Coordinates of C-alpha atoms in Angstrom, one line a residue:
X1400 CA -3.6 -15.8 -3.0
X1401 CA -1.4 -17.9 -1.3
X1402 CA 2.6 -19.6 -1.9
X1403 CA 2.8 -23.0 -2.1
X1404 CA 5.6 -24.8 -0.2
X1405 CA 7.7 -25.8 -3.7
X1406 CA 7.7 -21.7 -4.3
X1407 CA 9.0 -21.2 -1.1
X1408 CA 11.7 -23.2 -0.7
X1409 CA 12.5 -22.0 -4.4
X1410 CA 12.3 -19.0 -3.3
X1411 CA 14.9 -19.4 0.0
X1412 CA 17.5 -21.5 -2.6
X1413 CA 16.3 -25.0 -0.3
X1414 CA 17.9 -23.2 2.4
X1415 CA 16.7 -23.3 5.8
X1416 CA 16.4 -19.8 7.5
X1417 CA 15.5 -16.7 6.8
X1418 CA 15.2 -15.0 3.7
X1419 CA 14.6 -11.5 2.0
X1420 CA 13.3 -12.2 -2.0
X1421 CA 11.3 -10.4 -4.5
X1422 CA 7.4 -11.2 -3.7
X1423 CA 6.0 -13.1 -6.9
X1424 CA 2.3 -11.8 -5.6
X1425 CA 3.1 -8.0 -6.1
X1426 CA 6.4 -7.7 -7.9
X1427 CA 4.9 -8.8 -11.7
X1428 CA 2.5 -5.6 -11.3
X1429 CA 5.6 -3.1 -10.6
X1430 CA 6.4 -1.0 -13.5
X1431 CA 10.2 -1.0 -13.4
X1432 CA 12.4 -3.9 -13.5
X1433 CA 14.0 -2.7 -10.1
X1434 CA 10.9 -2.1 -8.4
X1435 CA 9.9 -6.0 -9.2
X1436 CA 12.9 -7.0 -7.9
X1437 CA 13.1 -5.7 -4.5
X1438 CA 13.5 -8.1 -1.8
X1439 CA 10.3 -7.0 0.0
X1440 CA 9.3 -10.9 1.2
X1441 CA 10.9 -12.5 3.9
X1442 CA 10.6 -16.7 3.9
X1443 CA 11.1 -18.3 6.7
X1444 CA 11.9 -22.1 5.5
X1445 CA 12.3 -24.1 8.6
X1446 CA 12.8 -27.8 6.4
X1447 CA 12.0 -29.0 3.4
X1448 CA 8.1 -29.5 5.3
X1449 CA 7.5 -25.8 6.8
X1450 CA 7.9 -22.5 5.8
X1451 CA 5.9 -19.2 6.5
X1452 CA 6.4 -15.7 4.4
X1453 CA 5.7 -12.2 5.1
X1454 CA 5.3 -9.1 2.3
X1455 CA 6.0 -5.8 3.3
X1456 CA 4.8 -4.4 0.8
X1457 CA 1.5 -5.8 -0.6
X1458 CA 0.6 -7.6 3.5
X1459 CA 0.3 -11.3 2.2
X1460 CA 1.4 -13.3 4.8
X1461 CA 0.8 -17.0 5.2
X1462 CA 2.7 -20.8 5.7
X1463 CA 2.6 -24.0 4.3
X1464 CA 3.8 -27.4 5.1
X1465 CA 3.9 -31.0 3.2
X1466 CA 1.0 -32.5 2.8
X1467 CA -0.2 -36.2 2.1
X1468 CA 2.0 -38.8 3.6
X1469 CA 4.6 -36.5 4.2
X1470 CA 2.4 -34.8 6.8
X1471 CA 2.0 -37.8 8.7
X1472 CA 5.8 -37.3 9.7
X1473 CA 5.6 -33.5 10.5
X1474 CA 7.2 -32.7 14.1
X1475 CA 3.8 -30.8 15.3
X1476 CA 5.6 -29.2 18.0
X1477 CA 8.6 -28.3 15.8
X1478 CA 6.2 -26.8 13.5
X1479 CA 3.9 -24.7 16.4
X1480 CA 7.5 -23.4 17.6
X1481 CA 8.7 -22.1 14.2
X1482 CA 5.2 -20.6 14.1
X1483 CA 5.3 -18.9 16.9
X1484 CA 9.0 -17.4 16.2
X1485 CA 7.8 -16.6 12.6
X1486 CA 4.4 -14.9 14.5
X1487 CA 7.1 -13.0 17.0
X1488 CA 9.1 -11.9 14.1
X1489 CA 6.4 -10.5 12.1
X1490 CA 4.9 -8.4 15.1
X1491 CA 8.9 -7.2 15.8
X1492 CA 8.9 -5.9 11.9
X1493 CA 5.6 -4.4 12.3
X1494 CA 6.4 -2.7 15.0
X1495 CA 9.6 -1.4 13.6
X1496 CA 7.9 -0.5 10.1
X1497 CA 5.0 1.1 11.7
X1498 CA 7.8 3.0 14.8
X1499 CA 9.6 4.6 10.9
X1500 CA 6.3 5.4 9.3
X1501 CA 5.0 7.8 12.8
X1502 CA 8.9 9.3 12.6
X1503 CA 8.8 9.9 8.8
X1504 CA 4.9 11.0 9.4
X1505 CA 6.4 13.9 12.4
X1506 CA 9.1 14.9 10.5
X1507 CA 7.3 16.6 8.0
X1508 CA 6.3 20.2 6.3
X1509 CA 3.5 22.1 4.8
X1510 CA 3.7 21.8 1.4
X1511 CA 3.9 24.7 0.3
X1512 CA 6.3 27.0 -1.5
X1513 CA 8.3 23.4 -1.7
X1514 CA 9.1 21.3 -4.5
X1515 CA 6.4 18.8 -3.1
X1516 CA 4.1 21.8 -4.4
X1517 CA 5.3 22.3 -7.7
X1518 CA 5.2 18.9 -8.6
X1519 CA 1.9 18.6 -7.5
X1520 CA 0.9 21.7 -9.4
X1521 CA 3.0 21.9 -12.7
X1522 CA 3.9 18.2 -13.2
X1523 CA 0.9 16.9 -12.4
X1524 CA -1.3 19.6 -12.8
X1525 CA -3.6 19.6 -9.8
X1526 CA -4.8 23.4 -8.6
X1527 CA -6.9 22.5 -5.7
X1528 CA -6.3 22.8 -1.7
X1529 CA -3.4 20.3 -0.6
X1530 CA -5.0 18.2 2.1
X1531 CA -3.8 17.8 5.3
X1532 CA -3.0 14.3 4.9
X1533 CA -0.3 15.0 2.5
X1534 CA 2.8 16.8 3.4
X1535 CA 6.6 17.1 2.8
X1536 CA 10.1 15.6 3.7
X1537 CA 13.1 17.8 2.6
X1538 CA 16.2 15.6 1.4
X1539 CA 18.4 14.3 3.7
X1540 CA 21.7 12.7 3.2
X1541 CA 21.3 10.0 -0.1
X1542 CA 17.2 10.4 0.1
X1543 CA 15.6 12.9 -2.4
X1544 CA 12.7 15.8 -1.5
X1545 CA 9.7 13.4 -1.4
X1546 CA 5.9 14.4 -1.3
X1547 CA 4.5 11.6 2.2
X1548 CA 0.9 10.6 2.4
X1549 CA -0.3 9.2 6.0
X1550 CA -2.5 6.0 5.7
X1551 CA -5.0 5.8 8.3
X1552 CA -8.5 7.3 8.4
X1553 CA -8.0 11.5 9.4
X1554 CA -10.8 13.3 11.7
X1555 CA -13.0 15.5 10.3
X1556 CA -13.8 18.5 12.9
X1557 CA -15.3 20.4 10.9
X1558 CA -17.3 19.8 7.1
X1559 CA -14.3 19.6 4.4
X1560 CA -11.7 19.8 7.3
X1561 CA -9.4 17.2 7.8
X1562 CA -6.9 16.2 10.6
X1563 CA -4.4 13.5 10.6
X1564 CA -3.3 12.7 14.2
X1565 CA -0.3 10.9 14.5
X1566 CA -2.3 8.4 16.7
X1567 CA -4.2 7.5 13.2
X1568 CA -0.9 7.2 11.2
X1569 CA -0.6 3.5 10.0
X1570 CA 2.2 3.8 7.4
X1571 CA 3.2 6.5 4.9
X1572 CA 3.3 6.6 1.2
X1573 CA 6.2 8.2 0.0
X1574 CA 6.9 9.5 -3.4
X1575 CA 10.4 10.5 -3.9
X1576 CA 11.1 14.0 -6.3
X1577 CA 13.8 15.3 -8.3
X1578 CA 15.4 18.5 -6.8
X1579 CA 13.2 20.9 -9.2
X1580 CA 9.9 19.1 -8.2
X1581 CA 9.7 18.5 -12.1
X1582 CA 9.0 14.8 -12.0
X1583 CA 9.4 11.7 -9.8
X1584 CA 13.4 10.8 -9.0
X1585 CA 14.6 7.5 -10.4
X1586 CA 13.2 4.2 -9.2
X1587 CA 11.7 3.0 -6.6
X1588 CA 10.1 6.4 -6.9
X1589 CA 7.3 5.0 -4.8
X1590 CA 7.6 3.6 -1.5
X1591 CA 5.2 2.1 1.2
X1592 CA 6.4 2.4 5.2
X1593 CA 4.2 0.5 7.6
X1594 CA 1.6 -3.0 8.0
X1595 CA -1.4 -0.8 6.8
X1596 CA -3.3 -2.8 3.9
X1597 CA -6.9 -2.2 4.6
X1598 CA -6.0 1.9 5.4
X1599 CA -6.7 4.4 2.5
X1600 CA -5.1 7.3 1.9
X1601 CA -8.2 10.4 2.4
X1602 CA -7.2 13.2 0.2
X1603 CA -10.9 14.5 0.8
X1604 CA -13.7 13.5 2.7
X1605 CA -16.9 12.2 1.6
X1606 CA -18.8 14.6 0.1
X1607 CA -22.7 16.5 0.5
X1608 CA -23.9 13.5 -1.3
X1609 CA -22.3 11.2 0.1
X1610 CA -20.6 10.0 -2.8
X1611 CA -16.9 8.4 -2.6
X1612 CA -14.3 7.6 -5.9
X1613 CA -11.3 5.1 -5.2
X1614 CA -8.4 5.4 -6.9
X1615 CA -5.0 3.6 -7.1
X1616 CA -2.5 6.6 -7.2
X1617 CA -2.6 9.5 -4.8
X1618 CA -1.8 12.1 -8.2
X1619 CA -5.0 10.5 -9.8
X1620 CA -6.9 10.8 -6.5
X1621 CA -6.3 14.5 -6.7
X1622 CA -7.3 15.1 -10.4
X1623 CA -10.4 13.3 -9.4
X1624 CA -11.2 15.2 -6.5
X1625 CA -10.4 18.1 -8.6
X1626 CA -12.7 17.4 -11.1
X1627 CA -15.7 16.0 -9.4
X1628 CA -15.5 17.1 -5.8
X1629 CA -16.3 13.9 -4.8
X1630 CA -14.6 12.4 -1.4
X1631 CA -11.4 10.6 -2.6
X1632 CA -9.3 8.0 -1.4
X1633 CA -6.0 6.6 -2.7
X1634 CA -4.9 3.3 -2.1
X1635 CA -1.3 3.8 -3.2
X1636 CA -1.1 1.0 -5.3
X1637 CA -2.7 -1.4 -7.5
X1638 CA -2.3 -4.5 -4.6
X1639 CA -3.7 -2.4 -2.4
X1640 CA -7.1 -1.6 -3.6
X1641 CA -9.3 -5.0 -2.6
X1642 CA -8.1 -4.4 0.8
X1643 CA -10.2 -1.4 0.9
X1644 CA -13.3 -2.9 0.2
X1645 CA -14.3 -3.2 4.0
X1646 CA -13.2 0.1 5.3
X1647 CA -15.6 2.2 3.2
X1648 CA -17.9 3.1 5.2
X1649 CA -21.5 1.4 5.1
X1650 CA -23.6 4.8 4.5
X1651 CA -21.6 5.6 1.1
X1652 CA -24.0 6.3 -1.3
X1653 CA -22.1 5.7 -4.2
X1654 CA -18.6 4.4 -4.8
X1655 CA -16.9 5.3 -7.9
X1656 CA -13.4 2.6 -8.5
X1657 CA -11.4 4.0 -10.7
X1658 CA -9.4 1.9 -12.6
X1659 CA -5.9 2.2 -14.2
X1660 CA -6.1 1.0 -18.0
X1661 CA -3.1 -1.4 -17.1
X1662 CA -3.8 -4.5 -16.4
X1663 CA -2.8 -4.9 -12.4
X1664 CA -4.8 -1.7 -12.4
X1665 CA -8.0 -2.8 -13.6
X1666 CA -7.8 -6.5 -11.6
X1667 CA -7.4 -4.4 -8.2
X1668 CA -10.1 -2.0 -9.1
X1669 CA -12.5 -5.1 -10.5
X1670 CA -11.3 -6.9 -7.3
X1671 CA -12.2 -4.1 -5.0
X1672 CA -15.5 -3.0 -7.2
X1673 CA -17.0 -7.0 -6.3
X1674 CA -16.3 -6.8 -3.3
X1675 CA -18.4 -3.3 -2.7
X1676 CA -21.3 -4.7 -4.5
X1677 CA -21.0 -8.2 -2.2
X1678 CA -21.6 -5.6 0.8
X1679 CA -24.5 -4.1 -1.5
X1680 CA -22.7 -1.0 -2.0
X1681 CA -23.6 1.3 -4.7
X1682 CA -20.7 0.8 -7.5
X1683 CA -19.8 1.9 -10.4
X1684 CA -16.3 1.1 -12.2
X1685 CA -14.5 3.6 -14.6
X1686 CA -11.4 3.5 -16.2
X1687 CA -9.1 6.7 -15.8
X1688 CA -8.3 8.4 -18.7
X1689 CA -5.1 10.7 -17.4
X1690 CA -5.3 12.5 -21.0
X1691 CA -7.2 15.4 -19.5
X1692 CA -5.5 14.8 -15.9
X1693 CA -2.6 16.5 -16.0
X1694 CA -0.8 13.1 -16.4

């Protein structure tokens, strides 16, 4: 999906520069009013002809320019220069975003005997092994206790074993606690560090059979896992699902999506779900019912 030029200069107030708004692609899915209006997408406007945009947290990225006879007046040059400034920009972010995801991703604990743990274990109900992909950050100064989840695809040295190196880390998932691990602390509860649509979240490794269920939410992911012993993968939100369609591997022999019943939740998982079969992917598509998952 892309922005037209109108939305962007709407979006930047007509003025030229640069510009941190709420992103119209991915905030209307957000649960909370102040998770939709978090100024995650930059605009660039250059004039009233250019403009290119960046969103850290669902990836779309794009420009636009005037089109029709407007375009015969565009200053090509002018336009290849902003371009390049906006291409220079976005690689200094990413950079920066993914430099905060590896520190966040070091500066973590084992689980357990935390908080991390008894959220994961009496709020949400999950009993199994923690993986190694998940881990936790004590608070610090005005940040909560927070359960972080490494994007990026671990190693697997042995069956069942897995390995995050920090080498793999391409953002981290962070899901910020109350004190008493009882719940989720007040929104954004949720936050994504790091350029790293297209990177799942492995809580387990395919299994025997080969068999694979995608989830949206990293709590879900375990309660599937739990259930079915199937490998699991999280994509850490709803946005973020489709991405994931070419990074399953090709010798899957099933892929289960499991969809949210809200609605952002079941158009990522039908998204991602076509996009499987398009690769002639075994898939199935089931909606979650969190009734008997702890949730």
């Amino acid at each position: 999906m892309s922005l037209p030029l109108a939305d962007l200069r709407e979006l930047a107030g007509g003025r030229p520069g640069a510009h941190d708004v709420p992103c119209p692609l991915c905030g209307p899915e957000r649960r909370s009013p102040k998770n939709r209006s978090r100024a995650v997408l930059r605009v660039w406007l250059v004039d009233e002809r250019f403009a290119t945009y960046h969103c850290a947290r669902c990836g779309e990225k794009g420009e636009a320019h005037a089109g029709g006879v407007q375009a015969r007046h565009v200053d090509r040059e002018a336009i290849q220069r902003a371009r390049a400034l906006a291409e220079s920009r976005d690689r200094a972010a990413t950079a920066d975003r993914l430099a905060l995801a590896g520190f966040l991703w070091k500066c973590r604990t084992p689980l357990s005997g935390t908080c991390g743990e008894r959220y994961l274990r009496e709020a949400r109900g999950y009993q199994g092994e923690i993986p190694a992909t998940l881990g936790f950050l004590a608070a610090r100064a005005q940040h909560p206790p927070a359960v972080v989840a490494a994007f990026g695809i671990p190693i697997e040295p042995e069956p069942g074993l897995l390995v995050m190196p920090d080498s793999a880390v391409k953002g981290v998932h962070i899901t910020r606690l109350r004190a008493d691990g009882s719940g989720k602390a007040e929104e954004p509860a949720k936050v994504i560090i790091g350029k790293c649509a297209g990177s799942p979240i492995v809580l387990a490794p395919l299994n025997d059979g080969l068999g694979l269920a995608v989830t949206e939410g990293i709590e879900d992911g375990l309660s599937i896992f739990g259930a079915t012993g199937l490998g699991t993968w999280a994509a850490g939100a709803a946005s973020r699902l489709a991405a994931l369609a070419d990074t399953v591997p090709t010798y899957a022999r099933s892929v289960s999506v499991i969809a949210d019943a809200d609605p952002a939740g079941r158009r990522g998982a039908t998204e991602l779900a076509g996009r499987l079969r398009a690769r002639l992917l075994p898939v199935e598509m089931v909606t979650f019912d969190k009734t008997w998952a702890g949730a």
